[in-house]
Short mmCIF file of C-alpha atoms in Angstrom, two decimals:
data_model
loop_
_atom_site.label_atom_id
_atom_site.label_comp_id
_atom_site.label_asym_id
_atom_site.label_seq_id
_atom_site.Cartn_x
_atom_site.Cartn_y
_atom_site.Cartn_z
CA UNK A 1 -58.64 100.38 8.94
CA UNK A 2 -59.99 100.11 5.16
CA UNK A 3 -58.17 103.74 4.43
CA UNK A 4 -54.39 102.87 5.82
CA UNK A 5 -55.13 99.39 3.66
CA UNK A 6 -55.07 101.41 0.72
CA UNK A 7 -52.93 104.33 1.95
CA UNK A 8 -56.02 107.01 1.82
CA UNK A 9 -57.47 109.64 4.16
CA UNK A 10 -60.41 110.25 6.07
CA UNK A 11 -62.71 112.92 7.28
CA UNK A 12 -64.03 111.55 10.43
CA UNK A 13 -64.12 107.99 11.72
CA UNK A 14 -67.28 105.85 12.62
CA UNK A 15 -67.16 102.79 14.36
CA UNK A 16 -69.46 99.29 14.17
CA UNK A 17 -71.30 99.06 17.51
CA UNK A 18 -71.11 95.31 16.30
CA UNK A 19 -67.93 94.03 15.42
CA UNK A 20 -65.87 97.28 16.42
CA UNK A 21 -65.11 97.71 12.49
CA UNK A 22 -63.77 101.23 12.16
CA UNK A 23 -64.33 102.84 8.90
CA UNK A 24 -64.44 106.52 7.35
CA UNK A 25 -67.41 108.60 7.52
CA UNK A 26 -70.01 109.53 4.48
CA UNK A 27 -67.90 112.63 4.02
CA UNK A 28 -64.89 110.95 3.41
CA UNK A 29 -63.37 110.12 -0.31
CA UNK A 30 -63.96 106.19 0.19
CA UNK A 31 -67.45 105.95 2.52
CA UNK A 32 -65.99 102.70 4.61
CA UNK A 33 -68.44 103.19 7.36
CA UNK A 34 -71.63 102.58 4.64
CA UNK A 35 -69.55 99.89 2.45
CA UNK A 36 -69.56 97.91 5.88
CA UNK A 37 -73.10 98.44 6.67
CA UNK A 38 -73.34 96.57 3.31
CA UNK A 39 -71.32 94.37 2.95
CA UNK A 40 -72.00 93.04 6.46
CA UNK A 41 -75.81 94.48 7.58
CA UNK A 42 -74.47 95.62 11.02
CA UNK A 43 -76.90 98.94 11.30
CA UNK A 44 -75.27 100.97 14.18
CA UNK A 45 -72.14 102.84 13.74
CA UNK A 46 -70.76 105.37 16.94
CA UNK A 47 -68.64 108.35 16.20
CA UNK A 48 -64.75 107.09 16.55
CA UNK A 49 -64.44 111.33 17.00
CA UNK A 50 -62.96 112.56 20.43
CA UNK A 51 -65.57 113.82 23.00
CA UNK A 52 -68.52 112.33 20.36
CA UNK A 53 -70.51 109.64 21.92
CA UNK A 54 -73.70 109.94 19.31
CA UNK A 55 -74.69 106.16 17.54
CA UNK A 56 -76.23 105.92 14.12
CA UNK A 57 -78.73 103.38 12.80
CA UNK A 58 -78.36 102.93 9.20
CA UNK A 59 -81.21 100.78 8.46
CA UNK A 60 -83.75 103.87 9.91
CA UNK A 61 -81.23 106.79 9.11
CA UNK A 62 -81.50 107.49 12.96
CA UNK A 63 -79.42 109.60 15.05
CA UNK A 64 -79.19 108.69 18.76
CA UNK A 65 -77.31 110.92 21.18
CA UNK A 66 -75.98 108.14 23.48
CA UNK A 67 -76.12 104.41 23.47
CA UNK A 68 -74.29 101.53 25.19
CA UNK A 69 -71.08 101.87 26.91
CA UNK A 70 -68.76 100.02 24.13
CA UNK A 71 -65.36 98.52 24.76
CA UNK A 72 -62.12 100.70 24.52
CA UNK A 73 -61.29 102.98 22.72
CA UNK A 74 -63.93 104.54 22.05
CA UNK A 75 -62.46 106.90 19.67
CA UNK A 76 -59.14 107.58 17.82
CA UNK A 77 -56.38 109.39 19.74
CA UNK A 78 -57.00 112.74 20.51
CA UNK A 79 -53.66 114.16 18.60
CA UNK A 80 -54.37 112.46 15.60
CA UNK A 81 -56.03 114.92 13.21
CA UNK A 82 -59.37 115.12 11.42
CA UNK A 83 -59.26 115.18 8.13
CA UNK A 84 -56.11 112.48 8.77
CA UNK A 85 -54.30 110.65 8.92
CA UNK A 86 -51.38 113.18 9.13
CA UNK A 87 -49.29 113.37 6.38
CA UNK A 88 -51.91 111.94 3.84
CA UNK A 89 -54.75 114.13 4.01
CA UNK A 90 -53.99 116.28 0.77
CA UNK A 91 -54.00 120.13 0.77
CA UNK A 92 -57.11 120.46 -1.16
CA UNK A 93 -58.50 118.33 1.18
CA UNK A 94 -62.13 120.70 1.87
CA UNK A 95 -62.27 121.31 -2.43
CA UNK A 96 -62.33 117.71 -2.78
CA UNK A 97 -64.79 116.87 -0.24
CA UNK A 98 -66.99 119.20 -1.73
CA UNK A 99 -66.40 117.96 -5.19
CA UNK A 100 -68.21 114.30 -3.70
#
């Protein structure tokens, strides 16, 4: 993931519906999810978030509650926090997220 590659954090995780890309959410310090959508014009992310199956289309700003069944996993492990990864995610984690 973009974030380890540089050795930040993330608030949630959002993955490409396309190309299985996973990158950090709007919210996060380094907005990986968008920079794909970019860099690449694949549209529809899905939350990488435990129970959260909802899909978003960038190019309409659309929100979908379900979509296709994609290919495992369909989310990060369930013990690994959010904000994470573990370890990184700095104390002032919510100040700075604000701050954006």
């Amino acid at each position: 993931m973009d974030c380890d590659a540089v050795g930040g954090w993330w608030f949630h995780l959002r993955r490409c519906a396309r190309c299985g890309h996973i990158g950090c959410c709007d919210s996060s310090p380094a907005q990986h999810a968008t920079a794909h959508y970019k860099a690449t014009g694949h549209p529809i992310v899905r939350s990488f978030e435990p129970g959260e199956e909802w899909f978003w289309d960038y190019s309409s700003e659309e929100l979908y509650d379900s979509g296709p069944e994609l290919a495992s996993p369909v989310s990060h492990p369930a013990e690994q926090p959010s904000p994470g990864p573990a370890g990184r995610v700095p104390a002032d984690w919510a100040q700075i997220l604000r701050r954006g």
